[in-house]
Short mmCIF file of C-alpha atoms in Angstrom, two decimals:
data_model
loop_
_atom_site.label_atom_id
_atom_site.label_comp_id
_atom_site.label_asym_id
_atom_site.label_seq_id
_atom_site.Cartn_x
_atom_site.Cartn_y
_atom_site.Cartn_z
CA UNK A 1 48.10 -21.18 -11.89
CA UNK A 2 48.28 -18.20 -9.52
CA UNK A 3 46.88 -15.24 -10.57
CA UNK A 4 49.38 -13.20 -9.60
CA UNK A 5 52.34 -14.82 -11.46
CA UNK A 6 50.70 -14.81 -14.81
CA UNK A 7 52.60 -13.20 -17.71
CA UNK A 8 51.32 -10.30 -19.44
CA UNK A 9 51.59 -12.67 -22.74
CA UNK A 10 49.04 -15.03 -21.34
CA UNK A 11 45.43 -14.93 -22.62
CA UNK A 12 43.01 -13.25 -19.49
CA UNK A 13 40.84 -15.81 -17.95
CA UNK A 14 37.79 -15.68 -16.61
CA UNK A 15 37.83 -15.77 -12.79
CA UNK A 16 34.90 -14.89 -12.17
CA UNK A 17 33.13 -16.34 -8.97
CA UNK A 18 29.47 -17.73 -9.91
CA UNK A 19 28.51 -17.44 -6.48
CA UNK A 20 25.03 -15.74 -5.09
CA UNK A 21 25.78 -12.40 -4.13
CA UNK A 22 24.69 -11.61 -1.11
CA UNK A 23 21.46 -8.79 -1.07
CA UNK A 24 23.67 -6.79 2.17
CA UNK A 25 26.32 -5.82 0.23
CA UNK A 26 25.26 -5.54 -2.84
CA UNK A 27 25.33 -2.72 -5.48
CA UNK A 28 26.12 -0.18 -2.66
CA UNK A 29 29.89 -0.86 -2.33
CA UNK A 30 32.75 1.84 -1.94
CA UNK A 31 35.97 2.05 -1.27
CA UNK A 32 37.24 3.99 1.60
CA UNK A 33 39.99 6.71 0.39
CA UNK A 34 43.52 6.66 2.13
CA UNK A 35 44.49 10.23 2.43
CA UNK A 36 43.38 11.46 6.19
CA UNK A 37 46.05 13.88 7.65
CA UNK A 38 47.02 11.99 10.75
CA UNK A 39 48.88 8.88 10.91
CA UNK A 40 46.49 7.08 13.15
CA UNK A 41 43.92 7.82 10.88
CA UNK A 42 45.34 6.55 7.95
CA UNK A 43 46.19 3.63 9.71
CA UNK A 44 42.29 3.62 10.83
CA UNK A 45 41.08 4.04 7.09
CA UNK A 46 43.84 1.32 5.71
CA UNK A 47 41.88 -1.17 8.17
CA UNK A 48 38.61 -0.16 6.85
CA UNK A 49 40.10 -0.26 3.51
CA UNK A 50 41.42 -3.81 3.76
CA UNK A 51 38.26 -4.89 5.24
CA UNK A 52 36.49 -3.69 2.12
CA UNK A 53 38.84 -5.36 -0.21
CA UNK A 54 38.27 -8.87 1.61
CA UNK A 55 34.08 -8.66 1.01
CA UNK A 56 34.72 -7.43 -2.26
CA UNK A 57 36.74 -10.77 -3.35
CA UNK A 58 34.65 -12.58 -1.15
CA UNK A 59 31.36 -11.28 -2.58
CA UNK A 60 32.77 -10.68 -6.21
CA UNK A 61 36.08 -12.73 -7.38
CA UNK A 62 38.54 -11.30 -8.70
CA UNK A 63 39.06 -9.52 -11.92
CA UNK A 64 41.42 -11.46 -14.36
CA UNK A 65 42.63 -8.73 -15.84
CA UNK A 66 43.78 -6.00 -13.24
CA UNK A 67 43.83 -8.73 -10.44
CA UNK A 68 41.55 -6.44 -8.11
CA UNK A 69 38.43 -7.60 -5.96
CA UNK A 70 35.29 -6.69 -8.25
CA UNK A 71 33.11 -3.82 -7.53
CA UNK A 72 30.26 -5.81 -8.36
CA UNK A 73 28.78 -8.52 -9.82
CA UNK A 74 31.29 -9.82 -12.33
CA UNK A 75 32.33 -6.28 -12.39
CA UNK A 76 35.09 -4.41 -12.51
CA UNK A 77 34.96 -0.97 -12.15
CA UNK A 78 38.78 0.65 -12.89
CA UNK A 79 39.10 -2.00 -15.99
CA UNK A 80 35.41 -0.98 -17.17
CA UNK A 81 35.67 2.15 -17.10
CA UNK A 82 38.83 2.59 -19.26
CA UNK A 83 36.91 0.32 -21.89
CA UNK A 84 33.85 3.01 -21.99
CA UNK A 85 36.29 5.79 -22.05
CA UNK A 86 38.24 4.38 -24.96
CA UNK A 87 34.58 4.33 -27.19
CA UNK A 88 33.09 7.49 -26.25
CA UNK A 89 34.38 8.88 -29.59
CA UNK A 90 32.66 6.23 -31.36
CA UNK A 91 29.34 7.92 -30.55
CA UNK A 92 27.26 10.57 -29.34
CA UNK A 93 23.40 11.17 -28.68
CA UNK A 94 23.61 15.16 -30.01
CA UNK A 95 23.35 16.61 -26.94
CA UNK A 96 26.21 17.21 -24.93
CA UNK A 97 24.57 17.48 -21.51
CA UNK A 98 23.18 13.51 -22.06
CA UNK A 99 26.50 12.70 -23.52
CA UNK A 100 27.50 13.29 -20.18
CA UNK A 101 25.54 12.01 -18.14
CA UNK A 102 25.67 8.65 -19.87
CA UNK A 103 29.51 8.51 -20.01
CA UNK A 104 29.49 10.22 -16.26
CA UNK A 105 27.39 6.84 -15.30
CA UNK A 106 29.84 4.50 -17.28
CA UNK A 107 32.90 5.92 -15.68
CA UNK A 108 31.88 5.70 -12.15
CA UNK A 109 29.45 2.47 -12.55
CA UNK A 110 30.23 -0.18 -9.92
CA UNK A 111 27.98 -2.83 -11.24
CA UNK A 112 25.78 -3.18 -14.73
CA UNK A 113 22.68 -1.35 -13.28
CA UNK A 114 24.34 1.79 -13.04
CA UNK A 115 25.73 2.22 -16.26
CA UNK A 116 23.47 3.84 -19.17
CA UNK A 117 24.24 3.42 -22.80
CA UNK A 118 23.38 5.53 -25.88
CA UNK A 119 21.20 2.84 -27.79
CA UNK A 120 20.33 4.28 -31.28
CA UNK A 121 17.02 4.15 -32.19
CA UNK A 122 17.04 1.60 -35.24
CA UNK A 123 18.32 -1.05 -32.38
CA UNK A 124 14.44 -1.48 -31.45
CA UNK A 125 11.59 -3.78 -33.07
CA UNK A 126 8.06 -3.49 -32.88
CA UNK A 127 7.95 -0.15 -31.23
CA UNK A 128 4.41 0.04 -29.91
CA UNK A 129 2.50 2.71 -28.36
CA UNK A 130 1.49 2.11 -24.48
CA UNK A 131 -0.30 5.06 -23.15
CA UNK A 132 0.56 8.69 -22.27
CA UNK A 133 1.66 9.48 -19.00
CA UNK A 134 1.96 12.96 -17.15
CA UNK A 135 4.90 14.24 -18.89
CA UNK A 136 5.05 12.05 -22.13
CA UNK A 137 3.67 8.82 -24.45
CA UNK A 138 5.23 5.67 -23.35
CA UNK A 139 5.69 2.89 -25.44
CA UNK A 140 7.07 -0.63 -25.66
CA UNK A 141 9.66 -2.53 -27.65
CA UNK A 142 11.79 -5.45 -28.49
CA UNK A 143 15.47 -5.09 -28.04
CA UNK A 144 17.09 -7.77 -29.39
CA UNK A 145 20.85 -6.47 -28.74
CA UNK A 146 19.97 -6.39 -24.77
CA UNK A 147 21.24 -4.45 -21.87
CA UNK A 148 24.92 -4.92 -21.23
CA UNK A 149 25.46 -7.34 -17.99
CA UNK A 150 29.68 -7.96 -18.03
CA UNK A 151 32.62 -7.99 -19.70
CA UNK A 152 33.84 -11.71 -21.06
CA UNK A 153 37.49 -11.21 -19.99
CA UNK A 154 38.44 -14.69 -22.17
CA UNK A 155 36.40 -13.62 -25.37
CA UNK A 156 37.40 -10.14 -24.71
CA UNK A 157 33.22 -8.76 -25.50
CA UNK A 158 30.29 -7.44 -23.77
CA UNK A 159 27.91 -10.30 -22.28
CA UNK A 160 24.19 -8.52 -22.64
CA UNK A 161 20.69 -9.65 -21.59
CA UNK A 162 19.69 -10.15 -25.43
CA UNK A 163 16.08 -10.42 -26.52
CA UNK A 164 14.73 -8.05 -23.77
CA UNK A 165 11.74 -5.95 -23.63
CA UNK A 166 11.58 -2.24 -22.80
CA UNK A 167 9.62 0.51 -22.43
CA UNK A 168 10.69 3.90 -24.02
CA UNK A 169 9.43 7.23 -21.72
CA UNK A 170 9.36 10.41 -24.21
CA UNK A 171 10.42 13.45 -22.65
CA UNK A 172 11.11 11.90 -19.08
CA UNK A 173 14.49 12.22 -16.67
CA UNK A 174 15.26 10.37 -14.47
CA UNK A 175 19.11 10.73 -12.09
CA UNK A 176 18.85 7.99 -9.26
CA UNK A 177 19.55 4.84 -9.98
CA UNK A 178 18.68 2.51 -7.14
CA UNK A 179 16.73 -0.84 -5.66
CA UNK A 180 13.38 -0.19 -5.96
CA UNK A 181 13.20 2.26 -8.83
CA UNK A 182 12.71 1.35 -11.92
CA UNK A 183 16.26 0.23 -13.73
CA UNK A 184 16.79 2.64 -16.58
CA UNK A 185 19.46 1.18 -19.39
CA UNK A 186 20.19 4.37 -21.33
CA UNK A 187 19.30 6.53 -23.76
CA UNK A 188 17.69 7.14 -27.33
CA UNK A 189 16.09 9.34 -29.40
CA UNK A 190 12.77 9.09 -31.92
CA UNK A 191 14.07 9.65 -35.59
CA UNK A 192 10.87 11.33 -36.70
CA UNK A 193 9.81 13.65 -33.78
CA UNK A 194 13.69 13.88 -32.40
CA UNK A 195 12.11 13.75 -28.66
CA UNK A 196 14.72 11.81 -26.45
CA UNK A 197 13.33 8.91 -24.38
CA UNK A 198 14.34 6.54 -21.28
CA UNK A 199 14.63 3.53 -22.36
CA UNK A 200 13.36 1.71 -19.39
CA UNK A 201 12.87 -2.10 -17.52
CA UNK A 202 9.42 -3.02 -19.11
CA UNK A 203 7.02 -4.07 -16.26
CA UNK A 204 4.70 -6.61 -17.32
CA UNK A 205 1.62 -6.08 -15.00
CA UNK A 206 1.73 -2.65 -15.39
CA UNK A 207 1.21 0.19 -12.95
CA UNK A 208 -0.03 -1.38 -9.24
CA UNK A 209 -3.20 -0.15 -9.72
CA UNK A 210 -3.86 -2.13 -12.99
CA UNK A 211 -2.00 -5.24 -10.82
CA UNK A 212 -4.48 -5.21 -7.84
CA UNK A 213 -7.56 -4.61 -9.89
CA UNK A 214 -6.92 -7.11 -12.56
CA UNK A 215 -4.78 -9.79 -10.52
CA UNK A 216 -5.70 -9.58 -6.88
CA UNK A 217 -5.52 -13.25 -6.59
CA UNK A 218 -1.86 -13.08 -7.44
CA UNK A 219 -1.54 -10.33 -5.28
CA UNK A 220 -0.92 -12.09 -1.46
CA UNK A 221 2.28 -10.21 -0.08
CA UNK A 222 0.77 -6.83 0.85
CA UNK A 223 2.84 -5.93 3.25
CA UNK A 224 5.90 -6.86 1.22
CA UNK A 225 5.04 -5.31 -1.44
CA UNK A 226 4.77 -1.83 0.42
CA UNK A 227 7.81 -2.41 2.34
CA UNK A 228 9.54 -2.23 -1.05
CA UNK A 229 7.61 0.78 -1.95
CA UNK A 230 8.79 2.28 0.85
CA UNK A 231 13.06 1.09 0.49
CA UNK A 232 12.46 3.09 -3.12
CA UNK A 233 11.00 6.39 -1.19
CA UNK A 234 13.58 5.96 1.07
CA UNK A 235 16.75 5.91 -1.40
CA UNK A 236 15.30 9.06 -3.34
CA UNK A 237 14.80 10.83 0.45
CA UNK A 238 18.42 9.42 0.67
CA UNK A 239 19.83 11.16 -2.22
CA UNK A 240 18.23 14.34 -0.79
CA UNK A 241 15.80 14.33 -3.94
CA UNK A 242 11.48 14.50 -3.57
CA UNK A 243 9.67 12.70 -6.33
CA UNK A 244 7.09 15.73 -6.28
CA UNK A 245 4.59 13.32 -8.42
CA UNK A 246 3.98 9.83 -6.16
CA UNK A 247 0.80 8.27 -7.04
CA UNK A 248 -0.23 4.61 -7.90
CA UNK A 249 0.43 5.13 -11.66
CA UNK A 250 4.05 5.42 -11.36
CA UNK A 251 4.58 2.77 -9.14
CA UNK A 252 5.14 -0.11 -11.72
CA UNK A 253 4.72 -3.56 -11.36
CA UNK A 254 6.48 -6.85 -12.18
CA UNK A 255 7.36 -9.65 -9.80
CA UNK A 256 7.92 -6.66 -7.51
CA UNK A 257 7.49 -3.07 -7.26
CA UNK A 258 9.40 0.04 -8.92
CA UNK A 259 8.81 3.46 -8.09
CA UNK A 260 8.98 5.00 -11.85
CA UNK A 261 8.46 8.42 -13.45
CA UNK A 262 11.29 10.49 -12.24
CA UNK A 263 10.07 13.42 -14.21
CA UNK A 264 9.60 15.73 -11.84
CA UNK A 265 12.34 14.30 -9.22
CA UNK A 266 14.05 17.46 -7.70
CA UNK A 267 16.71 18.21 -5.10
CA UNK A 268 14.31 18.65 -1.63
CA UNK A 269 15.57 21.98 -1.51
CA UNK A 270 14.22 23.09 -5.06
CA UNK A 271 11.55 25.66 -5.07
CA UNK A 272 7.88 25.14 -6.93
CA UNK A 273 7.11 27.00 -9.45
CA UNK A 274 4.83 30.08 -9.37
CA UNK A 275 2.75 29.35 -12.13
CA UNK A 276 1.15 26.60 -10.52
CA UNK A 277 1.65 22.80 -9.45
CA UNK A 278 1.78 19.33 -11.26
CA UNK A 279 0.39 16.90 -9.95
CA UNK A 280 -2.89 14.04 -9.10
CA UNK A 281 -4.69 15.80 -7.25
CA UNK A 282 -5.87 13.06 -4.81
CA UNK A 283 -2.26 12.32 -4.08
CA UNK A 284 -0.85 15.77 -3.53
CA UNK A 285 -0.40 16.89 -0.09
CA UNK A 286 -2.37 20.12 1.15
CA UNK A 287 0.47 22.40 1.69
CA UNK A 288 1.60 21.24 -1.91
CA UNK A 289 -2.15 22.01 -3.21
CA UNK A 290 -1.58 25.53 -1.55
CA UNK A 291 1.55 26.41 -3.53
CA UNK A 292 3.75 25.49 -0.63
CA UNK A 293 7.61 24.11 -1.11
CA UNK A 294 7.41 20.26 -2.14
CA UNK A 295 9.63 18.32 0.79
CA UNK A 296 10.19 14.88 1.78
CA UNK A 297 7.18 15.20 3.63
CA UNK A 298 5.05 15.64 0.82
CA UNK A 299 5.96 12.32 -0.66
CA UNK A 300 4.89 10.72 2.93
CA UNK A 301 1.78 11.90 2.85
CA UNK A 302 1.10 10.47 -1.21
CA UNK A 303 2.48 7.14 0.05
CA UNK A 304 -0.22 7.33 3.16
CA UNK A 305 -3.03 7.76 0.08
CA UNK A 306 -1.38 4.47 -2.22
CA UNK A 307 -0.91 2.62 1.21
CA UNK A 308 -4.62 2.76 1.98
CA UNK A 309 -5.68 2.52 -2.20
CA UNK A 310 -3.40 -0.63 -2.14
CA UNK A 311 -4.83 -2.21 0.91
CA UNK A 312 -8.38 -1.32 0.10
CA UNK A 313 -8.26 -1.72 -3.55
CA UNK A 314 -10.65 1.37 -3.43
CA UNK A 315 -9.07 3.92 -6.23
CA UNK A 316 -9.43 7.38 -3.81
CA UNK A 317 -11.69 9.89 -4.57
CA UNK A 318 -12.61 8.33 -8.55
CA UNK A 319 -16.71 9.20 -7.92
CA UNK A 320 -16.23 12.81 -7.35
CA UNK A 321 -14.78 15.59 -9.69
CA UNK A 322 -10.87 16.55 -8.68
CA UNK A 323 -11.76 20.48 -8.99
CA UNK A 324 -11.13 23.52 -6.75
CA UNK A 325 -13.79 22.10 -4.17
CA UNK A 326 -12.27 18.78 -3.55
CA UNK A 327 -8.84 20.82 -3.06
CA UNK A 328 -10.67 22.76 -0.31
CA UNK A 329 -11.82 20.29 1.14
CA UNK A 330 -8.54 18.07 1.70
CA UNK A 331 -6.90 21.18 3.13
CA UNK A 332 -9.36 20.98 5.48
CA UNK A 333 -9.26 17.19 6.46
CA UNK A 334 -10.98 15.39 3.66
CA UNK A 335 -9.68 12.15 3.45
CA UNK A 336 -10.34 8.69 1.20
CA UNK A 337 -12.26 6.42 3.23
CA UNK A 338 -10.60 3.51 5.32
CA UNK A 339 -12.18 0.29 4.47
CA UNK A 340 -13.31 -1.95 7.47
CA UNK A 341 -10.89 -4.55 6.37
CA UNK A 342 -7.61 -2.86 6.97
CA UNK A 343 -5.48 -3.68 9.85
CA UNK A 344 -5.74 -0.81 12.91
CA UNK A 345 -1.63 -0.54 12.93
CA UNK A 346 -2.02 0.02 9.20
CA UNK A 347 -5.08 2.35 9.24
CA UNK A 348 -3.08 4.46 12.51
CA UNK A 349 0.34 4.59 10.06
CA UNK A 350 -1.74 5.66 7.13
CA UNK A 351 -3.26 8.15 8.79
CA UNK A 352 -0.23 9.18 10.28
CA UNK A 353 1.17 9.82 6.82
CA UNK A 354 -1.79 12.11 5.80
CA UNK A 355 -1.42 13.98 8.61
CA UNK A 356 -2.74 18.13 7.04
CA UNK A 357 0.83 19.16 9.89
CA UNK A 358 4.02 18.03 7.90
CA UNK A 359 5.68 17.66 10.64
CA UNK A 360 3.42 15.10 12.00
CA UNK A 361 3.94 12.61 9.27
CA UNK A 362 6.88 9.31 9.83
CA UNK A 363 10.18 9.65 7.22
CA UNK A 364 11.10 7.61 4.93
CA UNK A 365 13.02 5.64 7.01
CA UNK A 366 10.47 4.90 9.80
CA UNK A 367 8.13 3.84 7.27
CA UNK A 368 10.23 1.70 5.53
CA UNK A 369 12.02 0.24 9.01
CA UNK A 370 8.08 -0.23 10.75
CA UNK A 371 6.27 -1.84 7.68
CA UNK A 372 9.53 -4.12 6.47
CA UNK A 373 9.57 -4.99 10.60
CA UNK A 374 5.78 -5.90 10.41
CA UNK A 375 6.44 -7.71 7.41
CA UNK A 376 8.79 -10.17 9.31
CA UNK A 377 6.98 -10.17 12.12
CA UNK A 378 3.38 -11.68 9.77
CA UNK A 379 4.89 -15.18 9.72
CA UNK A 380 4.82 -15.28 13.93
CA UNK A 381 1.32 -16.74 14.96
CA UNK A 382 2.01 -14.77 18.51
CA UNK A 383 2.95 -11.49 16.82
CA UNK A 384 -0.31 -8.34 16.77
CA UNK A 385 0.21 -7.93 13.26
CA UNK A 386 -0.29 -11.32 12.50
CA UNK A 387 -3.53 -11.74 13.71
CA UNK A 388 -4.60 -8.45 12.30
CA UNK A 389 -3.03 -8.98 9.01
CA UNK A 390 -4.84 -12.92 9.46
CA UNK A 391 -8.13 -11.12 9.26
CA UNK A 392 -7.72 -8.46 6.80
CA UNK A 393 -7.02 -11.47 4.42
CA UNK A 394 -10.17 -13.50 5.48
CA UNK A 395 -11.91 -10.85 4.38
CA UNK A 396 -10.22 -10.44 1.43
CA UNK A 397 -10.63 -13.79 0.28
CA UNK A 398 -14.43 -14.04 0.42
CA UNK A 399 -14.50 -10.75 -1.80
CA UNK A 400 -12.52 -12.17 -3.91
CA UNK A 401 -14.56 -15.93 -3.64
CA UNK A 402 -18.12 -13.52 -4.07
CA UNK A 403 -16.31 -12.08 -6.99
CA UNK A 404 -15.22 -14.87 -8.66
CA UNK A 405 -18.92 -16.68 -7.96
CA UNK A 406 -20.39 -14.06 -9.82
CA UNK A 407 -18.89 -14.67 -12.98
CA UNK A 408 -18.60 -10.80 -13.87
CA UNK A 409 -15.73 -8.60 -13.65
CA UNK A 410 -16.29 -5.64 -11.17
CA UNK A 411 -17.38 -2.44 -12.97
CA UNK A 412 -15.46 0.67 -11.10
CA UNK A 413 -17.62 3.70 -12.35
CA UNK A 414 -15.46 6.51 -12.74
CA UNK A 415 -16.17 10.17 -12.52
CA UNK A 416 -16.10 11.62 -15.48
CA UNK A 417 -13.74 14.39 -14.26
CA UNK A 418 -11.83 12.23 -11.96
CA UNK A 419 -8.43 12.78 -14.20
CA UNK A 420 -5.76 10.36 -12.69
CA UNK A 421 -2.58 11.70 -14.69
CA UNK A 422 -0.16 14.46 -14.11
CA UNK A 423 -1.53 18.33 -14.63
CA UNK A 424 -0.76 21.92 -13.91
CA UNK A 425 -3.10 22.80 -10.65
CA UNK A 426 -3.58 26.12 -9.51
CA UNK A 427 -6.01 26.84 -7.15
CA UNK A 428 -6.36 30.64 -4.78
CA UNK A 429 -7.03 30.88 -2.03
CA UNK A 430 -7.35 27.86 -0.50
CA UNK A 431 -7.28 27.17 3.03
CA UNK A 432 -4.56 26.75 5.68
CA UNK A 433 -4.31 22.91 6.13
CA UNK A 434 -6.46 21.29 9.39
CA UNK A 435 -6.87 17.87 10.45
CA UNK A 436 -10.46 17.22 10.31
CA UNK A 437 -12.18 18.01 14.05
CA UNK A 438 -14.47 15.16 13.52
CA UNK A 439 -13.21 12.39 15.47
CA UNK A 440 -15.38 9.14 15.30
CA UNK A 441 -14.65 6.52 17.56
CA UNK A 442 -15.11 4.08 14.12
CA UNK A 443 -12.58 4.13 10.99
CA UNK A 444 -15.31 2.91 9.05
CA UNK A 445 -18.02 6.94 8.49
CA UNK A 446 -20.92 7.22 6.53
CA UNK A 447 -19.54 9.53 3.72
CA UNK A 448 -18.19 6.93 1.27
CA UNK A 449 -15.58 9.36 0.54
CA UNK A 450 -13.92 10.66 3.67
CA UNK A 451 -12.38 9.26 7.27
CA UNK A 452 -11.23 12.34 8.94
CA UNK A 453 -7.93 12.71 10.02
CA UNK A 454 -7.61 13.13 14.16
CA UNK A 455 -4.35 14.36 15.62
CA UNK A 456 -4.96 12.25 18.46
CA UNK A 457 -4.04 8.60 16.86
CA UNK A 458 -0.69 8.12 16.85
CA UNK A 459 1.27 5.31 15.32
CA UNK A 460 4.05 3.37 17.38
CA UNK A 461 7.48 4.35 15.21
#
């Protein structure tokens, strides 16, 4: 029967499409507006307009109820959205400023992923204490209700993910909601300490650190892997936000990467605070260090330190103490150490990225468009990085083959004062940031704890 001859007494079907969306299009869709002042562009925007509609049916079907293309994924926005509106009297978190923002994300949600939900607190099982992170305790649960996924048009219900596991962030806030950060599903509060939490997509390898120090035979798509790092980076940058805390602990782990622990996510333009800094302290730029405006930049340069952690599985600076002497020193070039093994296109971006001038570091989008290109380009036998990338895991492999013949796991002696979460830093009087003038003509120096930085290696972008 044709859709659009069916009588308003007929039940809604279904229609669905339970085709494979395709990655290009999805979850980023809009819908040009028609209101330009000329005629010739309205005419313009009615062709863009029209060409939207036809990927959106072709990507999505078409909603059985409103007979409109879907806005994503069995989704449909306009009939959604009037079923959230309709229960936001039916409940409420307590606060009116996350009462809006979860009925803010339901009204304007173009596919599942964006839209939050106030989950009462009773709706969990077997609520179990993780760890504590920078700016709260994180825990994990069963959530046997599940995280909505679309609306049944023929049963006229929610279809959820049931049975799913989460992990609850106390006292964390998160406001971008894209690939390659971790999915948030809404909103709950502790009964007892009447914190508020994110409850969050539970990632079962843990941060990347624990992933490439407890599975690093698992771990074979390197490049990949930091390619997607780098799409997350680049959708915050996007948004004109800074995470302002980017370090290997909150990039979670889990089939793939997510860049987690929004906390501290602020517009670019935001100013620091005067009291101090928060922060890793191995991570944290030198201009941050120095009390300076956080910027996109500053996020480069912590993705140049977990770029050369992740490819050296070396956790930086964890044998010395992270005091007032090691922030003098990076502001003057100190540097983690880049292991023999890494490619020299990798080792010249890295460096690149912990450049001590700002403006000398690659954005967001160069990273993510050179490493994502390299990526493709691994599989080509002819290609530079494939050779280079051919040796890095030769190496690899024996360490991992000495490792294994050894029967022991591999003791990483710690620092006692090496502290790896989020803290208030303030140092005075610190030095202007300098690339170290020690230029060897090896990446490979002595000092087990420094490769200084030289403004003459430049990376091709």
């Amino acid at each position: 029967m044709d859709i659009l001859n069916k009588t308003s007494t007929e039940k809604p079907r279904n229609l669905w499409k339970d085709n494979i969306v395709d990655d290009k299009y999805q979850r980023y869709v809009t819908i040009s507006s028609i209101d330009s002042a000329t005629k010739s562009e309205e005419i313009d925007d009615r062709i863009i307009y029209m060409d939207e509609i036809e990927k959106r049916k072709e990507a999505y079907g078409i909603c059985g109820e409103c007979n409109e293309p879907g806005t994503g994924e069995r989704w449909c926005q306009s009939c959604n959205s009037k079923r959230f509106k309709e229960s936001f009297k039916n409940w409420t978190s307590g606060n009116n400023n996350i009462d809006e923002l979860i009925q803010y994300s339901q009204l304007n949600a173009l596919i599942y992923t964006k839209c939050l939900e106030w989950i009462p607190f009773e709706k969990f099982q077997d609520v179990t204490y993780i760890t504590r992170g920078g700016f709260g305790k994180i825990y994990s649960a069963k959530w046997p209700e599940g995280h909505i996924q679309y609306w049944d048009i023929e049963n006229q219900e929610w279809i959820r993910n049931t049975d799913y596991k989460v992990a609850l962030k106390i006292k964390s806030h998160l406001q971008i909601y894209f690939e390659g950060i971790v999915q948030c599903f809404g909103i709950t509060q502790d009964p007892n300490t009447k914190d508020y939490a994110m409850v969050l997509y539970y990632c079962n390898d843990g941060n990347l650190r624990n992933y490439y120090l407890n599975k690093p035979e698992n771990d074979t798509l390197k490049l990949y892997t930091l390619s997607i790092i780098a799409f997350g980076l680049l959708n915050i940058h996007n948004a004109e936000r800074v995470h302002k805390d980017f370090h290997s602990g909150n990039i979670l782990y889990s089939l793939s990467a997510y860049i987690s622990d929004l906390g501290m996510c602020q517009p670019a333009n935001a100013m620091s605070g005067k009291e101090g800094v928060y922060g890793v302290l191995p991570y944290m730029a030198p201009e941050v260090i120095r009390g300076y405006q956080y910027t996109k930049a500053s996020d480069i340069y912590s993705f140049g330190i977990i770029m050369n952690e992740y490819l050296s599985e070396e956790i930086p600076f964890n044998n010395i103490p992270h005091d007032e002497y090691l922030a003098v020193e990076i502001c003057k070039g100190f540097r983690p150490k880049i292991s023999e093994s890494i490619p020299e296109l990798l080792a010249s971006l890295i460096m690149k990225c912990w450049d001590a001038n700002a403006e000398n570091r690659p954005t967001a989008k160069e990273l993510y468009q050179i490493i994502k290109k390299w990526d493709e380009e691994e599989v080509d036998s002819n290609s530079e990085i494939y050779s280079q990338m051919d040796e890095y895991k030769k190496i690899r492999e024996n360490k991992l083959i000495k490792r294994s013949s050894e029967n022991k796991p591999e003791i990483i002696k710690t620092h006692p004062q090496a502290i790896y979460t989020s803290r208030l830093l303030n140092f005075k009087n610190l030095p202007e940031p300098a690339n170290s003038s020690d230029l060897l003509s090896s990446k490979i120096y002595s000092d087990a704890s420094v490769t200084p930085v030289s403004e003459c290696l430049e990376c091709e972008i």
